[in-house]
GROMACS .gro file of C-alpha atoms in nm:
model
  476
    1MET     CA    1   0.000   0.000   0.000
    2ASN     CA    2   0.128   0.347  -0.087
    3GLU     CA    3   0.143   0.551   0.234
    4LEU     CA    4   0.075   0.924   0.203
    5ASN     CA    5   0.204   1.173   0.458
    6PHE     CA    6  -0.088   1.405   0.532
    7ASN     CA    7  -0.034   1.748   0.686
    8ILE     CA    8  -0.193   1.645   1.018
    9ASN     CA    9   0.005   1.639   1.344
   10ASP     CA   10  -0.032   1.439   1.665
   11THR     CA   11  -0.322   1.561   1.875
   12THR     CA   12  -0.577   1.457   2.138
   13PHE     CA   13  -0.946   1.401   2.088
   14GLY     CA   14  -1.219   1.379   2.349
   15ILE     CA   15  -1.439   1.069   2.337
   16LYS     CA   16  -1.710   1.040   2.603
   17GLY     CA   17  -1.530   1.303   2.805
   18LYS     CA   18  -1.195   1.126   2.798
   19PRO     CA   19  -0.898   1.255   2.595
   20LYS     CA   20  -0.759   1.007   2.345
   21LYS     CA   21  -0.423   1.036   2.171
   22ILE     CA   22  -0.444   1.066   1.795
   23LYS     CA   23  -0.109   0.996   1.631
   24ALA     CA   24  -0.002   1.117   1.290
   25LYS     CA   25   0.145   0.779   1.192
   26HIS     CA   26  -0.195   0.610   1.237
   27ILE     CA   27  -0.372   0.900   1.064
   28ASN     CA   28  -0.147   0.850   0.762
   29LYS     CA   29  -0.200   0.474   0.750
   30LEU     CA   30  -0.580   0.487   0.784
   31LEU     CA   31  -0.635   0.775   0.540
   32SER     CA   32  -0.391   0.615   0.295
   33PHE     CA   33  -0.590   0.294   0.314
   34ILE     CA   34  -0.902   0.487   0.210
   35VAL     CA   35  -0.710   0.666  -0.068
   36ASN     CA   36  -0.578   0.337  -0.206
   37ARG     CA   37  -0.931   0.198  -0.213
   38LEU     CA   38  -1.060   0.516  -0.374
   39VAL     CA   39  -0.815   0.513  -0.666
   40HIS     CA   40  -0.805   0.139  -0.731
   41PRO     CA   41  -1.032   0.024  -1.019
   42LYS     CA   42  -1.099  -0.301  -0.833
   43TYR     CA   43  -1.316  -0.120  -0.578
   44GLU     CA   44  -1.505   0.119  -0.801
   45GLU     CA   45  -1.822  -0.089  -0.787
   46SER     CA   46  -1.854   0.006  -0.420
   47ILE     CA   47  -1.827   0.383  -0.481
   48GLN     CA   48  -2.167   0.551  -0.460
   49ASN     CA   49  -2.192   0.930  -0.473
   50GLY     CA   50  -1.826   0.952  -0.376
   51TYR     CA   51  -1.856   0.713  -0.080
   52ILE     CA   52  -1.621   0.415  -0.079
   53GLU     CA   53  -1.734   0.115   0.124
   54ILE     CA   54  -1.484   0.020   0.395
   55PRO     CA   55  -1.539  -0.326   0.551
   56ALA     CA   56  -1.452  -0.322   0.920
   57MET     CA   57  -1.233  -0.632   0.895
   58SER     CA   58  -1.024  -0.474   0.616
   59ILE     CA   59  -0.946  -0.151   0.798
   60LYS     CA   60  -0.887  -0.337   1.123
   61LYS     CA   61  -0.587  -0.503   0.957
   62ILE     CA   62  -0.434  -0.159   0.911
   63TYR     CA   63  -0.480  -0.057   1.276
   64ASP     CA   64  -0.693  -0.256   1.517
   65LYS     CA   65  -0.788   0.052   1.723
   66TYR     CA   66  -0.922   0.235   1.420
   67GLY     CA   67  -1.259   0.324   1.579
   68ASN     CA   68  -1.148   0.637   1.763
   69TYR     CA   69  -0.966   0.761   1.455
   70MET     CA   70  -1.270   0.721   1.232
   71LYS     CA   71  -1.475   0.920   1.486
   72TYR     CA   72  -1.202   1.184   1.487
   73PHE     CA   73  -1.200   1.205   1.107
   74VAL     CA   74  -1.577   1.257   1.096
   75LYS     CA   75  -1.586   1.505   1.387
   76LYS     CA   76  -1.305   1.716   1.238
   77GLY     CA   77  -1.463   1.728   0.894
   78ILE     CA   78  -1.200   1.513   0.723
   79LEU     CA   79  -1.442   1.237   0.625
   80GLU     CA   80  -1.815   1.207   0.576
   81ARG     CA   81  -1.987   0.882   0.658
   82SER     CA   82  -2.277   0.702   0.493
   83PRO     CA   83  -2.487   0.450   0.689
   84TYR     CA   84  -2.446   0.077   0.647
   85SER     CA   85  -2.736  -0.151   0.557
   86LYS     CA   86  -2.768  -0.514   0.659
   87VAL     CA   87  -3.063  -0.552   0.424
   88ASP     CA   88  -2.871  -0.429   0.119
   89HIS     CA   89  -2.542  -0.583   0.239
   90LYS     CA   90  -2.372  -0.242   0.236
   91CYS     CA   91  -2.073  -0.161   0.454
   92MET     CA   92  -2.014   0.177   0.611
   93GLY     CA   93  -1.905   0.421   0.343
   94TYR     CA   94  -1.663   0.713   0.371
   95ARG     CA   95  -1.563   1.002   0.147
   96PHE     CA   96  -1.331   1.297   0.190
   97THR     CA   97  -1.518   1.620   0.258
   98ASN     CA   98  -1.488   1.902   0.009
   99ASP     CA   99  -1.363   2.137   0.282
  100PHE     CA  100  -1.081   1.897   0.365
  101MET     CA  101  -0.993   1.853  -0.001
  102GLN     CA  102  -0.967   2.230  -0.038
  103GLN     CA  103  -0.681   2.252   0.213
  104VAL     CA  104  -0.516   1.908   0.222
  105GLN     CA  105  -0.153   1.880   0.117
  106ILE     CA  106   0.061   1.570   0.086
  107ASN     CA  107   0.405   1.609   0.241
  108GLY     CA  108   0.550   1.297   0.080
  109ILE     CA  109   0.466   0.941  -0.015
  110ILE     CA  110   0.623   0.613   0.088
  111LEU     CA  111   0.571   0.414  -0.228
  112ASP     CA  112   0.498   0.046  -0.192
  113GLU     CA  113   0.764  -0.142  -0.387
  114LYS     CA  114   0.503  -0.408  -0.460
  115SER     CA  115   0.339  -0.154  -0.690
  116THR     CA  116   0.628  -0.217  -0.929
  117ILE     CA  117   0.501  -0.573  -0.960
  118PHE     CA  118   0.132  -0.480  -0.957
  119ASP     CA  119   0.066  -0.125  -1.070
  120LEU     CA  120  -0.187   0.033  -0.830
  121ILE     CA  121  -0.285   0.315  -1.064
  122ASN     CA  122  -0.340   0.111  -1.380
  123ASN     CA  123  -0.440  -0.215  -1.210
  124GLU     CA  124  -0.198  -0.378  -1.450
  125PRO     CA  125   0.016  -0.682  -1.366
  126ILE     CA  126   0.375  -0.618  -1.472
  127GLU     CA  127   0.580  -0.919  -1.582
  128GLU     CA  128   0.948  -0.874  -1.508
  129ASN     CA  129   1.067  -1.079  -1.806
  130GLU     CA  130   0.792  -0.969  -2.041
  131GLU     CA  131   0.901  -0.961  -2.405
  132VAL     CA  132   0.794  -0.646  -2.584
  133VAL     CA  133   0.820  -0.654  -2.962
  134ILE     CA  134   0.894  -0.316  -3.122
  135PRO     CA  135   0.823  -0.284  -3.495
  136THR     CA  136   1.141  -0.195  -3.684
  137LYS     CA  137   0.970   0.102  -3.847
  138HIS     CA  138   0.924   0.265  -3.505
  139THR     CA  139   1.265   0.194  -3.349
  140GLU     CA  140   1.431   0.526  -3.433
  141VAL     CA  141   1.137   0.736  -3.317
  142LEU     CA  142   1.104   0.535  -2.995
  143ASN     CA  143   1.472   0.587  -2.917
  144ARG     CA  144   1.426   0.960  -2.960
  145LEU     CA  145   1.109   0.957  -2.749
  146LYS     CA  146   1.294   0.771  -2.474
  147ALA     CA  147   1.561   1.042  -2.465
  148ASP     CA  148   1.291   1.311  -2.445
  149PHE     CA  149   1.111   1.114  -2.173
  150ASP     CA  150   1.432   1.091  -1.969
  151SER     CA  151   1.479   1.469  -1.989
  152VAL     CA  152   1.152   1.544  -1.809
  153VAL     CA  153   1.135   1.729  -1.476
  154ILE     CA  154   0.836   1.658  -1.251
  155ASP     CA  155   0.695   1.961  -1.069
  156LEU     CA  156   0.557   1.852  -0.730
  157SER     CA  157   0.552   2.204  -0.585
  158HIS     CA  158   0.185   2.258  -0.668
  159ILE     CA  159  -0.056   1.987  -0.782
  160ASP     CA  160  -0.390   2.141  -0.876
  161LYS     CA  161  -0.720   2.003  -0.750
  162VAL     CA  162  -0.964   1.980  -1.037
  163LYS     CA  163  -1.340   1.977  -0.989
  164VAL     CA  164  -1.599   1.724  -1.091
  165ASP     CA  165  -1.766   1.835  -1.413
  166LYS     CA  166  -2.020   2.115  -1.363
  167THR     CA  167  -1.988   2.112  -0.983
  168TYR     CA  168  -1.797   2.293  -0.710
  169TYR     CA  169  -1.668   1.965  -0.569
  170ILE     CA  170  -1.305   1.859  -0.597
  171ASP     CA  171  -1.251   1.524  -0.766
  172ALA     CA  172  -1.072   1.353  -0.479
  173GLY     CA  173  -1.006   1.029  -0.666
  174LYS     CA  174  -0.847   1.206  -0.961
  175TRP     CA  175  -0.627   1.425  -0.740
  176PHE     CA  176  -0.494   1.142  -0.524
  177ARG     CA  177  -0.443   0.920  -0.828
  178ASN     CA  178  -0.233   1.182  -1.005
  179VAL     CA  179  -0.041   1.274  -0.688
  180ILE     CA  180   0.065   0.910  -0.660
  181SER     CA  181   0.150   0.885  -1.031
  182LEU     CA  182   0.361   1.202  -1.026
  183ASN     CA  183   0.549   1.089  -0.717
  184LYS     CA  184   0.619   0.750  -0.871
  185TRP     CA  185   0.760   0.914  -1.183
  186GLU     CA  186   0.966   1.160  -0.981
  187LYS     CA  187   1.115   0.881  -0.769
  188GLY     CA  188   1.216   0.688  -1.081
  189GLY     CA  189   1.398   0.357  -1.069
  190LEU     CA  190   1.163   0.060  -1.068
  191HIS     CA  191   0.867   0.299  -1.081
  192ILE     CA  192   0.952   0.412  -1.435
  193THR     CA  193   0.733   0.279  -1.715
  194PHE     CA  194   0.834   0.304  -2.081
  195LYS     CA  195   0.719   0.021  -2.303
  196PHE     CA  196   0.572  -0.029  -2.648
  197LYS     CA  197   0.294  -0.284  -2.633
  198SER     CA  198  -0.021  -0.363  -2.830
  199ASN     CA  199   0.076  -0.099  -3.089
  200ARG     CA  200   0.091   0.173  -2.827
  201LEU     CA  201   0.356   0.337  -2.611
  202TYR     CA  202   0.283   0.324  -2.238
  203THR     CA  203   0.475   0.551  -2.000
  204ASN     CA  204   0.435   0.732  -1.670
  205PHE     CA  205   0.310   1.021  -1.881
  206THR     CA  206   0.013   0.824  -2.014
  207SER     CA  207  -0.098   0.736  -1.659
  208LEU     CA  208  -0.162   1.106  -1.584
  209SER     CA  209  -0.481   1.298  -1.652
  210SER     CA  210  -0.456   1.568  -1.918
  211HIS     CA  211  -0.454   1.860  -1.673
  212TYR     CA  212  -0.151   1.722  -1.490
  213ARG     CA  213   0.035   1.640  -1.812
  214LYS     CA  214   0.011   2.004  -1.910
  215ASN     CA  215   0.088   2.155  -1.569
  216ASN     CA  216   0.324   1.926  -1.377
  217VAL     CA  217   0.549   1.784  -1.647
  218ILE     CA  218   0.829   2.020  -1.751
  219ILE     CA  219   1.060   2.000  -2.054
  220ASN     CA  220   1.335   2.257  -2.108
  221GLY     CA  221   1.185   2.461  -1.825
  222GLU     CA  222   0.849   2.487  -2.003
  223LYS     CA  223   0.500   2.349  -1.957
  224LEU     CA  224   0.346   2.157  -2.246
  225ASN     CA  225   0.082   2.213  -2.513
  226GLU     CA  226  -0.130   1.932  -2.651
  227PHE     CA  227  -0.218   1.834  -3.008
  228ASP     CA  228  -0.464   1.549  -3.036
  229ILE     CA  229  -0.674   1.369  -3.294
  230SER     CA  230  -1.034   1.476  -3.257
  231SER     CA  231  -1.274   1.177  -3.240
  232SER     CA  232  -0.980   0.945  -3.292
  233PHE     CA  233  -1.150   0.604  -3.296
  234PRO     CA  234  -1.439   0.711  -3.523
  235LEU     CA  235  -1.181   0.865  -3.760
  236MET     CA  236  -0.962   0.554  -3.757
  237LEU     CA  237  -1.273   0.346  -3.827
  238ALA     CA  238  -1.342   0.553  -4.140
  239LEU     CA  239  -0.981   0.513  -4.258
  240TYR     CA  240  -0.987   0.139  -4.192
  241ALA     CA  241  -1.317   0.099  -4.381
  242LYS     CA  242  -1.178   0.286  -4.683
  243GLN     CA  243  -0.856   0.083  -4.681
  244GLN     CA  244  -1.038  -0.249  -4.672
  245TYR     CA  245  -1.339  -0.156  -4.888
  246PRO     CA  246  -1.245   0.129  -5.127
  247ASP     CA  247  -1.590   0.140  -5.286
  248ILE     CA  248  -1.745   0.251  -4.958
  249VAL     CA  249  -1.653   0.609  -5.050
  250LYS     CA  250  -1.955   0.600  -5.284
  251ASP     CA  251  -2.197   0.517  -5.003
  252PRO     CA  252  -2.406   0.825  -4.907
  253ASP     CA  253  -2.423   0.720  -4.540
  254PHE     CA  254  -2.045   0.680  -4.524
  255ILE     CA  255  -2.001   1.023  -4.685
  256ARG     CA  256  -2.228   1.171  -4.419
  257TYR     CA  257  -2.028   0.990  -4.149
  258CYS     CA  258  -1.701   1.134  -4.281
  259THR     CA  259  -1.853   1.481  -4.301
  260SER     CA  260  -1.944   1.466  -3.932
  261LEU     CA  261  -1.582   1.375  -3.854
  262LYS     CA  262  -1.441   1.664  -4.052
  263THR     CA  263  -1.679   1.912  -3.894
  264GLN     CA  264  -1.612   1.750  -3.552
  265SER     CA  265  -1.982   1.695  -3.495
  266PHE     CA  266  -1.984   1.314  -3.488
  267TYR     CA  267  -2.070   1.268  -3.121
  268ASP     CA  268  -2.319   1.555  -3.126
  269ASP     CA  269  -2.494   1.394  -3.424
  270LEU     CA  270  -2.493   1.056  -3.253
  271LYS     CA  271  -2.627   1.202  -2.928
  272GLU     CA  272  -2.907   1.377  -3.116
  273ARG     CA  273  -3.005   1.056  -3.292
  274LEU     CA  274  -3.006   0.857  -2.968
  275ASN     CA  275  -3.213   1.117  -2.787
  276ILE     CA  276  -3.467   1.140  -3.067
  277THR     CA  277  -3.516   0.767  -3.028
  278LEU     CA  278  -3.540   0.793  -2.652
  279ASN     CA  279  -3.805   1.064  -2.680
  280CYS     CA  280  -4.010   0.823  -2.889
  281ASP     CA  281  -3.950   0.548  -2.635
  282SER     CA  282  -4.066   0.728  -2.320
  283SER     CA  283  -4.321   0.463  -2.228
  284LYS     CA  284  -4.048   0.210  -2.147
  285GLN     CA  285  -3.907   0.203  -1.795
  286ARG     CA  286  -3.527   0.192  -1.769
  287LYS     CA  287  -3.311   0.107  -1.468
  288ASN     CA  288  -2.945   0.168  -1.389
  289SER     CA  289  -2.688  -0.086  -1.264
  290GLN     CA  290  -2.827  -0.051  -0.908
  291ASN     CA  291  -3.177  -0.137  -1.034
  292GLU     CA  292  -3.296   0.219  -0.969
  293ASP     CA  293  -3.538   0.397  -1.199
  294ILE     CA  294  -3.367   0.636  -1.439
  295ARG     CA  295  -3.524   0.980  -1.417
  296HIS     CA  296  -3.315   1.170  -1.670
  297ARG     CA  297  -3.388   1.004  -2.000
  298LEU     CA  298  -3.189   1.221  -2.239
  299LEU     CA  299  -2.828   1.114  -2.284
  300SER     CA  300  -2.534   1.351  -2.252
  301LYS     CA  301  -2.255   1.372  -2.507
  302LYS     CA  302  -2.032   1.184  -2.263
  303ALA     CA  303  -2.286   0.902  -2.242
  304ALA     CA  304  -2.312   0.890  -2.621
  305LYS     CA  305  -1.934   0.846  -2.640
  306LYS     CA  306  -1.942   0.565  -2.387
  307LEU     CA  307  -2.222   0.389  -2.573
  308PHE     CA  308  -2.030   0.416  -2.899
  309GLN     CA  309  -1.725   0.257  -2.735
  310MET     CA  310  -1.944  -0.021  -2.594
  311TYR     CA  311  -2.065  -0.089  -2.946
  312LEU     CA  312  -1.729  -0.057  -3.121
  313ASN     CA  313  -1.509  -0.256  -2.883
  314GLY     CA  314  -1.763  -0.479  -2.712
  315ASP     CA  315  -1.848  -0.840  -2.784
  316THR     CA  316  -2.163  -0.869  -2.996
  317LYS     CA  317  -2.265  -1.180  -2.799
  318ARG     CA  318  -2.261  -1.002  -2.465
  319THR     CA  319  -2.475  -0.721  -2.331
  320PRO     CA  320  -2.309  -0.451  -2.118
  321TYR     CA  321  -2.530  -0.168  -1.998
  322LEU     CA  322  -2.501   0.207  -1.952
  323GLU     CA  323  -2.777   0.411  -1.786
  324GLY     CA  324  -3.022   0.129  -1.854
  325TYR     CA  325  -2.929   0.089  -2.222
  326SER     CA  326  -2.736  -0.203  -2.365
  327ASN     CA  327  -2.500  -0.215  -2.660
  328SER     CA  328  -2.790  -0.362  -2.858
  329PHE     CA  329  -2.954  -0.017  -2.842
  330ILE     CA  330  -2.650   0.171  -2.976
  331ARG     CA  331  -2.584  -0.102  -3.233
  332GLU     CA  332  -2.939  -0.074  -3.361
  333GLN     CA  333  -2.916   0.304  -3.395
  334PHE     CA  334  -2.570   0.299  -3.552
  335THR     CA  335  -2.688   0.039  -3.802
  336LEU     CA  336  -2.975   0.265  -3.906
  337MET     CA  337  -2.740   0.560  -3.945
  338TYR     CA  338  -2.440   0.388  -4.107
  339PRO     CA  339  -2.534   0.036  -4.224
  340GLU     CA  340  -2.216  -0.031  -4.425
  341LEU     CA  341  -1.989   0.062  -4.136
  342ASN     CA  342  -2.187  -0.163  -3.908
  343ARG     CA  343  -2.147  -0.449  -4.154
  344ILE     CA  344  -1.768  -0.401  -4.152
  345ILE     CA  345  -1.752  -0.388  -3.772
  346GLU     CA  346  -1.963  -0.700  -3.736
  347GLU     CA  347  -1.754  -0.879  -3.997
  348VAL     CA  348  -1.437  -0.816  -3.800
  349LYS     CA  349  -1.594  -0.927  -3.473
  350ASN     CA  350  -1.749  -1.239  -3.623
  351SER     CA  351  -1.406  -1.346  -3.750
  352ASN     CA  352  -1.281  -1.346  -3.388
  353GLN     CA  353  -1.062  -1.042  -3.446
  354GLU     CA  354  -1.045  -0.729  -3.233
  355ILE     CA  355  -1.115  -0.407  -3.417
  356TYR     CA  356  -0.940  -0.220  -3.136
  357PHE     CA  357  -0.598  -0.342  -3.256
  358LYS     CA  358  -0.670  -0.256  -3.617
  359LEU     CA  359  -0.769   0.102  -3.534
  360VAL     CA  360  -0.483   0.154  -3.288
  361GLU     CA  361  -0.231   0.042  -3.549
  362ILE     CA  362  -0.353   0.308  -3.794
  363GLU     CA  363  -0.354   0.569  -3.518
  364THR     CA  364   0.000   0.486  -3.402
  365ASP     CA  365   0.137   0.489  -3.757
  366PHE     CA  366  -0.006   0.838  -3.802
  367ILE     CA  367   0.137   0.965  -3.473
  368PHE     CA  368   0.483   0.822  -3.539
  369SER     CA  369   0.497   0.950  -3.896
  370THR     CA  370   0.412   1.295  -3.758
  371LEU     CA  371   0.690   1.263  -3.501
  372GLU     CA  372   0.939   1.173  -3.773
  373GLU     CA  373   0.859   1.494  -3.959
  374LEU     CA  374   0.877   1.703  -3.643
  375TYR     CA  375   1.215   1.560  -3.543
  376LEU     CA  376   1.346   1.610  -3.895
  377GLU     CA  377   1.219   1.969  -3.927
  378TYR     CA  378   1.303   2.078  -3.570
  379PRO     CA  379   1.603   1.873  -3.446
  380ASP     CA  380   1.602   2.035  -3.102
  381ILE     CA  381   1.233   1.970  -3.029
  382ARG     CA  382   1.139   1.738  -2.744
  383ILE     CA  383   0.809   1.549  -2.749
  384LEU     CA  384   0.597   1.329  -2.524
  385THR     CA  385   0.307   1.118  -2.647
  386CYS     CA  386  -0.016   0.987  -2.503
  387HIS     CA  387  -0.155   0.745  -2.760
  388ASP     CA  388  -0.343   0.972  -3.004
  389ALA     CA  389  -0.191   1.298  -2.880
  390ILE     CA  390   0.149   1.464  -2.871
  391TYR     CA  391   0.277   1.720  -2.622
  392VAL     CA  392   0.548   1.976  -2.695
  393PRO     CA  393   0.700   2.268  -2.500
  394LYS     CA  394   0.492   2.581  -2.547
  395SER     CA  395   0.769   2.756  -2.738
  396PHE     CA  396   0.727   2.495  -3.013
  397SER     CA  397   0.347   2.518  -3.037
  398GLU     CA  398   0.319   2.736  -3.345
  399ARG     CA  399   0.585   2.543  -3.534
  400THR     CA  400   0.433   2.211  -3.434
  401ASN     CA  401   0.091   2.325  -3.551
  402ILE     CA  402   0.219   2.378  -3.906
  403ILE     CA  403   0.311   2.010  -3.940
  404TRP     CA  404   0.024   1.879  -3.727
  405ALA     CA  405  -0.237   2.067  -3.930
  406ALA     CA  406  -0.089   1.943  -4.256
  407LYS     CA  407  -0.080   1.582  -4.136
  408MET     CA  408  -0.438   1.598  -4.009
  409GLN     CA  409  -0.548   1.742  -4.341
  410GLU     CA  410  -0.382   1.448  -4.516
  411LEU     CA  411  -0.601   1.213  -4.310
  412TYR     CA  412  -0.918   1.407  -4.386
  413ASP     CA  413  -0.832   1.430  -4.756
  414GLN     CA  414  -0.845   1.051  -4.780
  415LEU     CA  415  -1.215   1.060  -4.696
  416PRO     CA  416  -1.518   1.186  -4.892
  417ASP     CA  417  -1.735   1.469  -4.759
  418GLU     CA  418  -2.023   1.700  -4.834
  419ILE     CA  419  -1.823   2.019  -4.771
  420ASN     CA  420  -1.552   2.210  -4.952
  421ASP     CA  421  -1.295   2.296  -4.689
  422ILE     CA  422  -1.192   2.181  -4.344
  423LYS     CA  423  -0.959   2.393  -4.133
  424THR     CA  424  -0.750   2.264  -3.845
  425ILE     CA  425  -0.715   2.525  -3.573
  426LEU     CA  426  -0.441   2.543  -3.310
  427PRO     CA  427  -0.595   2.470  -2.968
  428GLU     CA  428  -0.598   2.761  -2.728
  429GLU     CA  429  -0.303   2.759  -2.496
  430ASP     CA  430  -0.486   2.663  -2.178
  431GLU     CA  431  -0.740   2.433  -2.333
  432GLY     CA  432  -0.738   2.093  -2.494
  433ILE     CA  433  -0.930   1.772  -2.518
  434ASP     CA  434  -0.829   1.505  -2.273
  435VAL     CA  435  -0.694   1.179  -2.398
  436PHE     CA  436  -0.815   0.821  -2.355
  437CYS     CA  437  -0.523   0.635  -2.201
  438VAL     CA  438  -0.582   0.265  -2.157
  439GLU     CA  439  -0.361  -0.040  -2.139
  440LYS     CA  440  -0.510  -0.305  -2.365
  441ASP     CA  441  -0.416  -0.592  -2.134
  442PHE     CA  442  -0.565  -0.412  -1.836
  443CYS     CA  443  -0.737  -0.590  -1.544
  444THR     CA  444  -0.886  -0.905  -1.688
  445ASN     CA  445  -0.976  -1.079  -1.362
  446THR     CA  446  -1.353  -1.120  -1.394
  447LYS     CA  447  -1.407  -1.160  -1.021
  448ASN     CA  448  -1.322  -0.789  -0.986
  449HIS     CA  449  -1.585  -0.676  -1.234
  450PRO     CA  450  -1.861  -0.466  -1.076
  451PRO     CA  451  -2.227  -0.553  -1.142
  452LEU     CA  452  -2.233  -0.281  -1.410
  453TYR     CA  453  -2.041  -0.505  -1.645
  454GLY     CA  454  -2.313  -0.769  -1.655
  455GLY     CA  455  -2.083  -1.043  -1.789
  456TRP     CA  456  -1.869  -0.839  -2.022
  457SER     CA  457  -1.593  -0.990  -2.228
  458LYS     CA  458  -1.225  -0.915  -2.167
  459GLU     CA  459  -1.225  -0.659  -2.448
  460ASP     CA  460  -1.515  -0.470  -2.288
  461LYS     CA  461  -1.341  -0.454  -1.952
  462ILE     CA  462  -1.016  -0.325  -2.099
  463TRP     CA  463  -1.144   0.011  -2.214
  464TRP     CA  464  -1.443   0.055  -1.981
  465ASP     CA  465  -1.245   0.075  -1.656
  466GLU     CA  466  -1.063   0.382  -1.784
  467PHE     CA  467  -1.394   0.548  -1.875
  468ILE     CA  468  -1.555   0.513  -1.535
  469ARG     CA  469  -1.230   0.605  -1.359
  470ASP     CA  470  -1.162   0.923  -1.546
  471GLU     CA  471  -1.310   1.160  -1.802
  472ASP     CA  472  -1.009   1.138  -2.030
  473PHE     CA  473  -1.180   0.996  -2.334
  474ASP     CA  474  -1.312   1.309  -2.508
  475ASP     CA  475  -1.095   1.260  -2.812
  476LEU     CA  476  -1.221   0.912  -2.899
   0.00000   0.00000   0.00000
């Protein structure tokens, strides 16, 4: 277990009129236990409204006299507590209060060396003698990327606390997760990750959320700017379909699909189509994964993205659910919108192949060919990657955009459309779309799957855990 050093000193606390000693070393162990549960994908099924269930027997193993400390945490506004239920088989739940999250600072972390064998953040078993095959065409770029990666400086002086979307509440899980990841990278040694696997490069950088990549990773004394592929997986799907079936460019539905990609309206169009159907389906009662009635029937753009990923990467013979809707719902709607694309997707799946790998290979080839041009044109540039995005020091942003825009236009020019011109615009300095970072061989132990999965296949589990853990999938 990674042990965090919280900024809380030894003190005394009155319980039933008697003063009790509260020691910092036990505070650190107990709060760290809750943090480790909070950030670990294995336990996400027990998180409800921010509360993480803490079985008494589990926390007792950390410190057998935990009771007084838990009372202290609640009384001092460090934790909030939810009631347990024998009927529903629910343990006592705890969450960090927003007031505490506003002022908490971590004064250091004792990293568990076992996390080098089993990565806490990514829930990914690491094999010491694992053979990683690197395609010859990528060797030179990977060597250069490794040198750039080794030149990084990690800024731990101030780690921002980002808020949950459209709320005033700090995302405690995201903050603690990134604090641990940054400290692991800064410590180095066995905690360093740099490997090319499943057609993607995985590093300490890819384990961070987008905000922390751009604010706590320093190259040449500068923060970084991001360039990413908008709607990456839908775009790679279009390129794959054209490569395998050239005549599809004549299909009116495929042309409309490509137009939505070029105008960056794909997910908005999909959301609108799904919600039109839902409005016509209001008589049917839907329930969520906790068997509760769903009150808000219209889907958000984020939900539309998740449903598309369920459809694209999921097993057609299994039925995962999101907000009461299965992948059969999104498959039905996508088939009506883009029948030829659906036929291609189903063909790949029915041949026992994974379309994920096919799309990632196209994506990686594009990213690495772009890197080759950047390194050739600007020999002193340093670059980090996160799957379908590249990050460069801010002083290189304008120069990078010249090549990035041209390369993106080359992708778009391969596809038909209903418009005359598509312009690629440099993202504003402080903005950017977060990136979907997921290890393909990630957490395949089915006993850890929450009820939400409903018997998902290994492929479903791989990408879904990253979705529910973080919002970093906007570019897919």
